Coordinates of C-alpha atoms in Angstrom, one line a residue:
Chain H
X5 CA -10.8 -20.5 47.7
X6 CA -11.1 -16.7 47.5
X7 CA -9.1 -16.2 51.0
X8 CA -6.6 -19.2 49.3
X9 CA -6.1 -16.5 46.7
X10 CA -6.0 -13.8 49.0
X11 CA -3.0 -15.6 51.6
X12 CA -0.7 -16.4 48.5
X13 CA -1.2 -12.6 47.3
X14 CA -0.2 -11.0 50.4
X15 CA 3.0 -14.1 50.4
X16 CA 4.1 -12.5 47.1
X17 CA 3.4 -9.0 47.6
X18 CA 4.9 -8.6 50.5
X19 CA 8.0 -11.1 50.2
X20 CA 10.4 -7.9 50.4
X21 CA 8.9 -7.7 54.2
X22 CA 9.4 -11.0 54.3
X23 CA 12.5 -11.6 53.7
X24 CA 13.9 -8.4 55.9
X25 CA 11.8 -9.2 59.4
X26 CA 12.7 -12.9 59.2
X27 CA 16.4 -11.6 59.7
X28 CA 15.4 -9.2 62.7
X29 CA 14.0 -12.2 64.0
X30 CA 17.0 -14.3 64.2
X31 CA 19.1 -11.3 65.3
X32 CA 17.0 -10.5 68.0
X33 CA 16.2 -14.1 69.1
X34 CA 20.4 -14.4 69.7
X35 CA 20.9 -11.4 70.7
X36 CA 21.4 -12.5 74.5
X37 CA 23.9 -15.2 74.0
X38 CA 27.6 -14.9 73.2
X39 CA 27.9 -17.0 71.0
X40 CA 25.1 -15.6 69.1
X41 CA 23.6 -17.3 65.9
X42 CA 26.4 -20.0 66.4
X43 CA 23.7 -21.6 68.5
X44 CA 21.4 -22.2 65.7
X45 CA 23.4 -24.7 63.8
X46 CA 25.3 -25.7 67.1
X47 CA 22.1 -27.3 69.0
X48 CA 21.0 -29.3 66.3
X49 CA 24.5 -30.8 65.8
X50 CA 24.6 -31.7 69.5
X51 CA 21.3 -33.2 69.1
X52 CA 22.4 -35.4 66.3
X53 CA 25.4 -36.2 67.9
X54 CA 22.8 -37.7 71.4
X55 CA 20.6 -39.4 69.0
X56 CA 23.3 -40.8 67.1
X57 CA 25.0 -41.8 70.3
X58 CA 21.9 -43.6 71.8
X59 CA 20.8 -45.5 68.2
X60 CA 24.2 -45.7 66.9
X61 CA 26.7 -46.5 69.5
X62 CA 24.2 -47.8 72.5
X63 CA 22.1 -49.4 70.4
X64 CA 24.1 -50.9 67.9
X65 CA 22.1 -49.6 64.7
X66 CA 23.2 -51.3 61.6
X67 CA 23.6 -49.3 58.0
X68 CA 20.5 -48.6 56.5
X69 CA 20.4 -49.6 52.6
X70 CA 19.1 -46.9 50.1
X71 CA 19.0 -48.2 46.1
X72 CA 21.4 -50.7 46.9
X73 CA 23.8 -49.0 48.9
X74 CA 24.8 -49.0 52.4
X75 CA 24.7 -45.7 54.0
X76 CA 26.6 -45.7 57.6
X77 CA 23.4 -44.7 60.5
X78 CA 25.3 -41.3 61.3
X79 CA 25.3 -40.2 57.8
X80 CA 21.3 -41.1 57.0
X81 CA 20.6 -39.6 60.7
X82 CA 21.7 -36.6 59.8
X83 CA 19.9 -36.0 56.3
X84 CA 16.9 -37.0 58.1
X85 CA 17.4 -34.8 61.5
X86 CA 18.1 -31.4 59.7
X87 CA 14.6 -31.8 57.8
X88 CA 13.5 -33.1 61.2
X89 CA 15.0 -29.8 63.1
X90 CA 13.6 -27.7 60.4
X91 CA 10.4 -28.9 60.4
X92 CA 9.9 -28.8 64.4
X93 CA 11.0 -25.0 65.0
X94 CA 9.2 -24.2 62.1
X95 CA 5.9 -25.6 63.3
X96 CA 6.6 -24.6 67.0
X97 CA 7.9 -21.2 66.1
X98 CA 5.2 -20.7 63.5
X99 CA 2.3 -22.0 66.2
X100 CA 2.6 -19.1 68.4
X101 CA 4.0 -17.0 66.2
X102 CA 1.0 -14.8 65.7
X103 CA -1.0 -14.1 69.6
X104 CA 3.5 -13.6 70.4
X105 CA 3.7 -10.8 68.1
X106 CA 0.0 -9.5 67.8
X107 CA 0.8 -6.2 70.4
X108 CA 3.9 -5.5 68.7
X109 CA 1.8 -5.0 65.1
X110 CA -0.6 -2.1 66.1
X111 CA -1.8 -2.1 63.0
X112 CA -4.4 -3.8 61.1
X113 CA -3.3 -3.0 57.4
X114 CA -0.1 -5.2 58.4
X115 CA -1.2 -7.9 56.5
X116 CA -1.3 -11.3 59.2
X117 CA -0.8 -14.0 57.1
X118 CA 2.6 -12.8 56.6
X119 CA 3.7 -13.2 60.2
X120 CA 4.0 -17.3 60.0
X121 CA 5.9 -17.1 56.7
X122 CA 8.2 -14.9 58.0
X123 CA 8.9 -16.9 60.9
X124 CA 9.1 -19.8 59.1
X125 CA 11.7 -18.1 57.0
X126 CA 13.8 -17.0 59.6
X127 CA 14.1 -21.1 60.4
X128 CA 14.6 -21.7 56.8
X129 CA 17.9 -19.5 56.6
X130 CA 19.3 -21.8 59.4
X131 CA 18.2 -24.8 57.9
X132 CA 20.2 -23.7 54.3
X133 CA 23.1 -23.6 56.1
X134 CA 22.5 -26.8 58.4
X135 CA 22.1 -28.3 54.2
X136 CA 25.5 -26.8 53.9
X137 CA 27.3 -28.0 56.3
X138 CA 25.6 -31.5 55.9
X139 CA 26.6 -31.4 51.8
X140 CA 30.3 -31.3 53.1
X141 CA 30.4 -33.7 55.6
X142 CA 28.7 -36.0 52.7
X143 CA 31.6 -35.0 50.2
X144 CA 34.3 -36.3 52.8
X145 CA 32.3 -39.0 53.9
X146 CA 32.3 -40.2 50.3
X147 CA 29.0 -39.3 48.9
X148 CA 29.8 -37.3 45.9
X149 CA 27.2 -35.1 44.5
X150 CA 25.7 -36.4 41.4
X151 CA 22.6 -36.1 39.3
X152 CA 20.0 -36.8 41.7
X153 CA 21.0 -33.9 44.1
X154 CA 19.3 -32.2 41.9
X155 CA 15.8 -33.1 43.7
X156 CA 16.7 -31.7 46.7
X157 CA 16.0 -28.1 45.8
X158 CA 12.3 -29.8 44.8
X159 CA 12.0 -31.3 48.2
X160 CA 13.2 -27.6 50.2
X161 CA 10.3 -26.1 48.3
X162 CA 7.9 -28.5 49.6
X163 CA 9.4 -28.8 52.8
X164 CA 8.5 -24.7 53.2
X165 CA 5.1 -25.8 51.7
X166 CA 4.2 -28.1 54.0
X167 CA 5.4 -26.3 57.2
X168 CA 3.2 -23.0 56.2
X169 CA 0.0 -25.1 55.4
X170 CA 0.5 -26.5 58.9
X171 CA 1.7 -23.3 60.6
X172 CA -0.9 -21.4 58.8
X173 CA -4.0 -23.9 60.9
X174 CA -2.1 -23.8 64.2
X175 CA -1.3 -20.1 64.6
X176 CA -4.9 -19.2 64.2
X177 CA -6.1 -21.9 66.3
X178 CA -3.6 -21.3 68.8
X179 CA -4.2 -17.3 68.8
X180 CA -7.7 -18.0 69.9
X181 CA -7.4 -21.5 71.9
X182 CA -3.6 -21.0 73.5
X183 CA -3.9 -25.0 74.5
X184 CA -3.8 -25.9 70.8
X185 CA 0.3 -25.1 70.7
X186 CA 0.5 -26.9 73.8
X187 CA -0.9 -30.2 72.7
X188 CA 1.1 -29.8 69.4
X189 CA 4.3 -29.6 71.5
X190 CA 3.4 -32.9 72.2
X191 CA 2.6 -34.0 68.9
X192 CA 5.3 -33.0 67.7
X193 CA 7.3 -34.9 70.2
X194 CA 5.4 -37.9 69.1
X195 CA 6.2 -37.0 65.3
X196 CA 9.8 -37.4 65.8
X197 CA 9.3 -41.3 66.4
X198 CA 7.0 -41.8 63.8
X199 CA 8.1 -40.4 60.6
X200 CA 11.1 -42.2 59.9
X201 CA 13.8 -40.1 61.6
X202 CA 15.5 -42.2 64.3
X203 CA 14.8 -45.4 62.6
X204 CA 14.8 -46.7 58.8
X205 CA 10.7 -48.2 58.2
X206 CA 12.4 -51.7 56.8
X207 CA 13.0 -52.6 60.4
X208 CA 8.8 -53.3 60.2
X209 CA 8.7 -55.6 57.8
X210 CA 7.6 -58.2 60.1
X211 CA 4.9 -56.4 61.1
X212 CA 1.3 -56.2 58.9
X213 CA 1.8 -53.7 55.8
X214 CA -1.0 -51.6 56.9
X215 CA 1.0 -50.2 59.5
X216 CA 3.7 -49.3 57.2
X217 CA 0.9 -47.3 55.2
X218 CA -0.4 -45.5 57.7
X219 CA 3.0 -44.1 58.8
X220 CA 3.5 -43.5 55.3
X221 CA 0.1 -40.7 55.1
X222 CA 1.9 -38.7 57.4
X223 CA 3.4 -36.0 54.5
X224 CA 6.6 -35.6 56.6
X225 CA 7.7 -39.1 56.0
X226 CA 7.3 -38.3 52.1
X227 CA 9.8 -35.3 52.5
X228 CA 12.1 -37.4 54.6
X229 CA 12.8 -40.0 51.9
X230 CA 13.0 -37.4 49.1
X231 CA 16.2 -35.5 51.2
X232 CA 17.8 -38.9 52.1
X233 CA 17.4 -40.2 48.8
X234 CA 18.8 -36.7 46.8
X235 CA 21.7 -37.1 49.0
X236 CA 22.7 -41.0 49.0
X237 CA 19.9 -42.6 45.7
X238 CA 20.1 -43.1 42.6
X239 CA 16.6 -42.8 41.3
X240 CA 14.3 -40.2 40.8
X241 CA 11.7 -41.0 44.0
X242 CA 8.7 -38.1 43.0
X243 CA 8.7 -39.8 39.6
X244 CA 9.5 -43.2 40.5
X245 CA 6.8 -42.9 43.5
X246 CA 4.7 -40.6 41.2
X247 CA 1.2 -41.4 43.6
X248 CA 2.9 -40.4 46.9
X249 CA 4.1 -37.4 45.2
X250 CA 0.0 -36.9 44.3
X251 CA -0.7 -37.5 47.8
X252 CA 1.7 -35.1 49.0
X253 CA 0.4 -32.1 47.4
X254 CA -3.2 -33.1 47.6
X255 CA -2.8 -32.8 51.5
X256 CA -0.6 -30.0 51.4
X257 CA -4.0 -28.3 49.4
X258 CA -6.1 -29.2 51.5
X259 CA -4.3 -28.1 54.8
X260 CA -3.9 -25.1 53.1
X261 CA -7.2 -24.1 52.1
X262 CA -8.3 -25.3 55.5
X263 CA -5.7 -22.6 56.8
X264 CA -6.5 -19.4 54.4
X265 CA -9.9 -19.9 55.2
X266 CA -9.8 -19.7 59.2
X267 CA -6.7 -17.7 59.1
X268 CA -9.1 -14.9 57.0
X269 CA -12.1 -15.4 58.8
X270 CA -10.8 -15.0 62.1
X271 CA -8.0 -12.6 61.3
X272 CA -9.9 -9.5 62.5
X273 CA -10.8 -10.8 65.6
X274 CA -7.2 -12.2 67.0
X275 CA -7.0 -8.9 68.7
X276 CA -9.8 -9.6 71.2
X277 CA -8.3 -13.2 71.9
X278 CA -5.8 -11.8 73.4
Chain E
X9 CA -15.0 20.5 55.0
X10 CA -14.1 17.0 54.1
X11 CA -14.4 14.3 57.0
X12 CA -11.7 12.6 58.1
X13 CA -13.3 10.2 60.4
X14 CA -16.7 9.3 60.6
X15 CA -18.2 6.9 63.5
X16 CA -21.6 5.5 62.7
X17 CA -23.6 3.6 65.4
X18 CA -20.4 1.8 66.4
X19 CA -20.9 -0.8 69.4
X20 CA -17.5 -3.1 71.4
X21 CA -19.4 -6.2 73.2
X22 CA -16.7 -8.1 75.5
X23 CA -17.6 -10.8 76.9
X24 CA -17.0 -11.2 80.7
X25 CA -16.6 -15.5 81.3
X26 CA -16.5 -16.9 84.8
X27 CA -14.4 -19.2 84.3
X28 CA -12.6 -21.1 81.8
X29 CA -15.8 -23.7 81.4
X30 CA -18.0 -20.7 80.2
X31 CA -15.3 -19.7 77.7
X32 CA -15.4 -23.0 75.9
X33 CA -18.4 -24.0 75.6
X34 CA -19.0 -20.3 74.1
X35 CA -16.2 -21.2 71.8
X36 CA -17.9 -24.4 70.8
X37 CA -21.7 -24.1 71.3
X38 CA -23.9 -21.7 69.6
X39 CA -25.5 -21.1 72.7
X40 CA -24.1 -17.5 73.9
X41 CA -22.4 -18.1 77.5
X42 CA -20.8 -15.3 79.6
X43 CA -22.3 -11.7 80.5
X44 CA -22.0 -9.7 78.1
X45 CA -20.2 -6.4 78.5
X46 CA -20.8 -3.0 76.4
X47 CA -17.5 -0.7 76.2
X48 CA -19.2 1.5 73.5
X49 CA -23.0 1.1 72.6
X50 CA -24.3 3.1 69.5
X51 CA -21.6 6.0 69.7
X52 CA -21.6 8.3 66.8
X53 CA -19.2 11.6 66.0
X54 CA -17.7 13.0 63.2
X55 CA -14.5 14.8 62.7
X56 CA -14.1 17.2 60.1
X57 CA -10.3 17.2 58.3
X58 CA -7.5 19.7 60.6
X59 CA -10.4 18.7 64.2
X60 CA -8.2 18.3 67.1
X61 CA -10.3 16.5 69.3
X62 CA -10.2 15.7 72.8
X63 CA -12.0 12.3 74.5
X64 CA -13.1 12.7 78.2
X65 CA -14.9 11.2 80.6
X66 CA -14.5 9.4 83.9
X67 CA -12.3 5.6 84.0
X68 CA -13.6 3.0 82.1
X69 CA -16.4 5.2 80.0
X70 CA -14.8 3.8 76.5
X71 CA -12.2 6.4 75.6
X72 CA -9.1 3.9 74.8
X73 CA -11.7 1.5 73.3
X74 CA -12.9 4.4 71.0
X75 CA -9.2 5.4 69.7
X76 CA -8.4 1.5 69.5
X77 CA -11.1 0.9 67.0
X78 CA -10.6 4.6 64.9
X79 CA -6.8 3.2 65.1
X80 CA -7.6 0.4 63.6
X81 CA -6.7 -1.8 65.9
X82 CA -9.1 -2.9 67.9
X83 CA -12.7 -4.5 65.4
X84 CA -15.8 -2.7 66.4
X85 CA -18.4 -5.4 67.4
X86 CA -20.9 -3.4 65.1
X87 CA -21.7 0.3 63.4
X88 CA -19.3 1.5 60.8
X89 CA -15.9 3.6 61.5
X90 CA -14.2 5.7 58.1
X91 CA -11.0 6.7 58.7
X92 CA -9.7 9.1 55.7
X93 CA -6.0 8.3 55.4
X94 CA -3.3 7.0 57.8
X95 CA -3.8 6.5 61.2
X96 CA -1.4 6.4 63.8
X97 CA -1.9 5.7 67.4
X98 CA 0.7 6.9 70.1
X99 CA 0.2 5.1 73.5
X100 CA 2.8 4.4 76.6
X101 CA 3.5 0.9 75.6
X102 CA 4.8 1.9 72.1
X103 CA 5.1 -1.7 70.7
X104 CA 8.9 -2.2 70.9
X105 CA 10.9 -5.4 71.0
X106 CA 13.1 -5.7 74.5
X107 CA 16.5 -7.4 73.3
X108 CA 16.5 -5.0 69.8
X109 CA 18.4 -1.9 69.8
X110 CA 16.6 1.3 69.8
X111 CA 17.8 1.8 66.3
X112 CA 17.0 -1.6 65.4
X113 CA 13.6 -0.8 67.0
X114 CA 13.2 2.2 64.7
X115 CA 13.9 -0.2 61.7
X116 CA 12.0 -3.0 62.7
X117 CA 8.9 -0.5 63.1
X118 CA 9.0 1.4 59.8
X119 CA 9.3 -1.8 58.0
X120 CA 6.4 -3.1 59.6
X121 CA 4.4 0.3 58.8
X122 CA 5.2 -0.3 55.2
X123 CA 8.8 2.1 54.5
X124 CA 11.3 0.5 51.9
X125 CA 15.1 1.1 52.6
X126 CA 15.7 4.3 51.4
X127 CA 12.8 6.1 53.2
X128 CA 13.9 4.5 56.5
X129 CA 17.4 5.3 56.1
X130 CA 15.8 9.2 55.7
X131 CA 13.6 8.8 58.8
X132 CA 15.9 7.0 61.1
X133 CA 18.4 10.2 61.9
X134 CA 15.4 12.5 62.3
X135 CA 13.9 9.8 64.5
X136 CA 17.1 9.8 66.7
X137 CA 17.1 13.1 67.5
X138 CA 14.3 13.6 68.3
X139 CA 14.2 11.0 70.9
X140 CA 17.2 12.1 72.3
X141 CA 18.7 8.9 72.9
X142 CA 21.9 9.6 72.1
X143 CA 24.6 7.1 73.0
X144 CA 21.7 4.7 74.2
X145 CA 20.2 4.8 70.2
X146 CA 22.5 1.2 69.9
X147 CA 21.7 -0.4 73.6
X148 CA 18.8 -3.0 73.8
X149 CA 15.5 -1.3 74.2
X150 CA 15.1 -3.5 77.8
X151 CA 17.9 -1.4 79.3
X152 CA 15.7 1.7 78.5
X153 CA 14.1 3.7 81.3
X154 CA 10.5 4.1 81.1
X155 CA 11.1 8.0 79.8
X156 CA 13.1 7.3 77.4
X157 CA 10.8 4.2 75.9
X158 CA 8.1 6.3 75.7
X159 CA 10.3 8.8 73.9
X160 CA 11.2 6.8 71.3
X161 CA 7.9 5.2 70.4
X162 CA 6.5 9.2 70.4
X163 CA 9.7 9.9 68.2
X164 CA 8.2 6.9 66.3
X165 CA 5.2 7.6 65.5
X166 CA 5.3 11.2 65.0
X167 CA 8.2 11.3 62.6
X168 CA 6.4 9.0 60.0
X169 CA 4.2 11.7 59.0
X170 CA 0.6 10.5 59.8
X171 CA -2.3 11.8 58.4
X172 CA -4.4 11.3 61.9
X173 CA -2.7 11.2 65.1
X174 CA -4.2 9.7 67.8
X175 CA -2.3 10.5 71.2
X176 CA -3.3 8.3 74.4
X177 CA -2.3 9.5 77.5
X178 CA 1.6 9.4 76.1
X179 CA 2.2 13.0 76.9
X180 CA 1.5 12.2 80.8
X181 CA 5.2 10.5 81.1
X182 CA 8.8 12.0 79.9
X183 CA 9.8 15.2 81.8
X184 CA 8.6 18.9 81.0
X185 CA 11.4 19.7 78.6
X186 CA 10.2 17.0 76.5
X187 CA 6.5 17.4 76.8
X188 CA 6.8 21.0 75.9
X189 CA 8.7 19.5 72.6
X190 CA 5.9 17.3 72.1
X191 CA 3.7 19.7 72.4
X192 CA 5.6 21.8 70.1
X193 CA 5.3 19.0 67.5
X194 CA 1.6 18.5 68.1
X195 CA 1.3 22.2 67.0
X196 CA 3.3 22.1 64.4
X197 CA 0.9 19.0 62.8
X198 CA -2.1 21.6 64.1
X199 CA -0.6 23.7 61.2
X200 CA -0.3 21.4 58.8
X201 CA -4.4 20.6 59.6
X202 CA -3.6 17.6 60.4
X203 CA -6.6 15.5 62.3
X204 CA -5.7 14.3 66.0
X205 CA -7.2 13.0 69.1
X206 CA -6.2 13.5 72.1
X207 CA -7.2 11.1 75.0
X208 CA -6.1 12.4 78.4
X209 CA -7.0 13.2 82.2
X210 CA -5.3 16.9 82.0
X211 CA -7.9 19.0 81.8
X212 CA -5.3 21.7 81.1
X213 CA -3.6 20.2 78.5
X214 CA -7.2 20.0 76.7
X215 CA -7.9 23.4 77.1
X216 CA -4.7 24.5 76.0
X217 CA -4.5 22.8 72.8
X218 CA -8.5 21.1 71.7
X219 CA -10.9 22.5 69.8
X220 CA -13.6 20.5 70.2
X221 CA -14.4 18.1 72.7
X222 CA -16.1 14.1 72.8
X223 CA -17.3 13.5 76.3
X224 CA -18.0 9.3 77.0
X225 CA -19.6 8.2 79.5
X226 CA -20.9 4.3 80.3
X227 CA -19.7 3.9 76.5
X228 CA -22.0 6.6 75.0
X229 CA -21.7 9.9 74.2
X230 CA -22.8 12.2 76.4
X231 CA -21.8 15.5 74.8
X232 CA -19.8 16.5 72.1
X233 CA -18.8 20.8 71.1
X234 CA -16.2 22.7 71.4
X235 CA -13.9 22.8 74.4
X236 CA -16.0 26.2 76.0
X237 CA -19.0 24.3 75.9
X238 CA -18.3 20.9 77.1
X239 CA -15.2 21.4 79.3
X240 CA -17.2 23.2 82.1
X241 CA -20.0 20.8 81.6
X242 CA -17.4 18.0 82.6
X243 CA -15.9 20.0 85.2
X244 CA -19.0 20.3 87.0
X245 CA -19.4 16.7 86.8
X246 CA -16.4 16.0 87.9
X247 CA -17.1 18.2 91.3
X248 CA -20.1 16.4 91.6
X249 CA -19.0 12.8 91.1
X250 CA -16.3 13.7 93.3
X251 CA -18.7 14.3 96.5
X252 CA -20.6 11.4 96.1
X253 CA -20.4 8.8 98.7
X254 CA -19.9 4.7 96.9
X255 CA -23.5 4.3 97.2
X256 CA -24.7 7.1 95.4
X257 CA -22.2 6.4 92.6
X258 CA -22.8 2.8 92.2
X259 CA -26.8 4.1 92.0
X260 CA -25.4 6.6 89.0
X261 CA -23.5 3.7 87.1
X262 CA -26.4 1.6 87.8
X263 CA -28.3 4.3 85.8
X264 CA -25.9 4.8 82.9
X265 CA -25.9 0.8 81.9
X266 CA -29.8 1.1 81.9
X267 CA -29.4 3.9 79.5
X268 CA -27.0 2.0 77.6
X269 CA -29.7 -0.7 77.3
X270 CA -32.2 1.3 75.9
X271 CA -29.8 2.3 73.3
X272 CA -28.7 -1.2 72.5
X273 CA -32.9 -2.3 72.9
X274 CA -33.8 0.2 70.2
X275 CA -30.8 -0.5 67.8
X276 CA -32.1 -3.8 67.8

């Protein structure tokens, strides 16, 4: 609890830091390409683009229904896959975000628990304007904002919330057991099928229920309803779903108590891991 | 005299594994695996406030191990280490990011050390200059020659005003002209009575600028004065370390680490 304390202090005290070294960190990761932070919003779109190609075209998937409404597969792809991207640099970013930059941060009063944020950060700027670009195509698609949008800005704050819970477990482990951000690459891989991003869950209805519910613990699939529902519902899901909303942040705690506490404890030491 | 840095009984236990097995189930079990390795065992010094100190000894007798853990960077494995204001350690491989500009470099570092805007935007010229980068100050750091890195991250480190320098082995690259500059700077801090440390093989450069000297050796110390006493101590040493044969100086370090055990035996 008292390192808890201690992780969110250094978050706020230091959100000027922050906020400047997560923009060094996208200027110098694009620094080598032409093209330069065009790449960022360019290789998620051709990734969408594959996926939809595959589910959509290949595949033949039909419109998945939200409140009533039919919502063509590229448009509910898309809300789902910038969440998706978002979430997956974020966590692989944020895994080896701290034994990558440990040399570079000769000193110890630097305070650590600020490197994940700030690399989660740098992600976040991309993924405001991926929301941007995603918020037009809607309007000319013909889904209008209204009301409900609204949510959205709730379900970007818990997306950050989520991904620094996780990233604040796996860069510790990972800075002392460099196999950990290996096995999460494949994880993460495995994530992508599982948590509703590809395909709508209502195609598993023949299936028992409790296989519904356990895809539904995972908190990703929580997050991934609330953004596809801002952009194309009409009800108010963390009311209307008020337990999952409880769950939600229960696990986000408890991941991220779990983190501040090994993140604090074995902060001194990441040098010698090295 | 007020101290600035005060080493108490400090001790750096690595851990040499075999192989990847021993490491894990070190990790895991509480069972202690691998060999354990002293780099410092029980080492105590104090440095008063304006002490320009030099570290000797012979490789691998805990110098850069010593002015890691007074830098902060490196935890001591036990003892106690008071540093009295802000340290700054100047090494060869400053800490600077390849595909960044030098000036984004400079930036990137004073943020991290804690400047806000306006202070860095101060610094940075001064910085500049005195690196002498010139028209390079805006080309990625990667396309840097090994000089003028090393300039920079002295320029660096120098410019933001530390309170204790700590200089190791940095002034050994960059050509004359801007060693002698270094140097220059260096005395200009000695003014000031600033606190530094010098870790270097020059003898010359030690005599030339130390007052007092820390001789290490096995991760101990073995004397500590001023630079009359200790440097011709040392220099003796040397002359006789340099004339023995392997055997006899295997038979030597064989001697030290038994030393270094009773020191660790009686801690305990």
């Amino acid at each position: 609890m008292k390192s808890a304390i201690q992780v969110l202090k250094e978050q706020f005290n230091h959100f000027y830091l922050v906020r400047r070294l997560s923009l060094y960190e996208i200027k110098s990761k694009n620094k080598n390409n032409y093209l330069g932070m065009l790449w960022e919003v360019l290789n998620p779109s051709i990734q969408i683009l594959i996926y939809w190609f595959v589910f959509g075209a290949l595949l033949g998937r039909a419109p998945v229904e939200i409140d009533g409404k039919e919502i063509s597969f590229i448009y509910w792809l898309m809300a789902g896959f910038i969440l998706w991207t978002f979430f997956f640099q974020s966590i692989i970013h944020g895994s080896k975000s701290i034994y990558t930059r440990l040399r570079m941060l000769s000193k110890m009063n630097f305070p650590m628990s600020i490197i994940p944020s700030y690399v989660i950060f740098s992600q976040f700027y991309v993924h405001l304007v991926m929301l941007g670009i995603s918020i037009i195509v809607f309007q000319f698609a013909g889904y209008y904002i209204n009301v409900y949008f609204v949510q959205l800005f709730y379900y970007i704050f818990a997306a950050v919330c989520l991904t620094f819970a996780i990233s604040l477990i796996t860069s510790t482990l990972s800075t002392m057991i460099r196999d950990v951000h290996l096995l999460l690459a494949s994880v993460l891989r495995m994530m992508l099928y599982v948590s509703g991003v590809l395909w709508p869950l209502s195609i598993l209805k023949e299936y028992p229920p409790i296989i519904l519910t356990i895809i539904k613990l995972n908190p990703l699939y929580y997050l991934m309803e609330g953004y596809r529902i801002s952009f194309f519902g009409s009800e108010w899901y963390l009311i209307t779903h008020w337990q999952y909303t409880l769950y939600f942040w229960v696990v986000i705690l408890v991941l991220f108590l779990i983190g501040a506490t090994l993140h604090v404890k074995f902060r001194r030491h990441f040098i010698d891991y090295l | 005299m007020e101290k600035a840095i005060i080493v108490s009984n400090v001790t750096k236990k690595y851990k040499l594994y075999k192989g990847t097995k021993d490491r894990l189930l070190d990790l895991i079990t509480p069972k202690s695996y691998g060999e354990d390795f002293f780099a410092l065992a029980g080492v105590n010094f104090e440095a008063e406030k304006g002490d320009i100190i030099g570290f000797i000894g012979i490789n691998g007798s805990g110098k850069s191990t010593l002015s890691n853990i007074i830098a902060g960077i490196v935890p001591e494995t036990s003892g106690k280490v008071t540093v009295n204001g802000q340290s700054s350690l100047i090494a060869v491989s400053a800490g600077l990011k390849n595909e960044l500009s030098g000036r984004e470099n400079i930036e990137l570092k004073l943020l991290m050390l804690g400047f806000n805007k306006k202070q860095i935007k101060e610094l940075e010229p001064e910085i500049i200059e005195f690196a002498e980068l010139e028209k390079f100050i805006d080309q990625p750091v990667k396309s840097y020659s090994s000089g003028m890195k090393s300039r920079l991250g002295f320029a660096i480190s120098v410019n933001v005003d530390p309170d204790i320098l700590i200089i190791d082995e940095a002034l050994s690259v960059g050509d004359k002209a801007f060693a002698e500059k270094s140097l220059n700077k260096m005395k200009e801090f000695k003014q000031k009575g600033k606190t530094m440390i010098f870790v270097s093989h020059s003898l010359g450069q030690m005599k030339e600028f130390c007052e007092k000297i820390l001789w290490l050796e096995f991760g101990m110390v073995k004397d500590f004065g001023t630079v009359e006493e200790v440097i011709p101590k040392y220099e003796d040493f040397l002359n006789q370390w340099k004339k023995m044969d392997n055997k006899e100086r295997n038979e030597y370090r064989e001697k030290g680490f038994e030393r270094q055990k009773e020191i660790l035996f009686q801690k305990s």
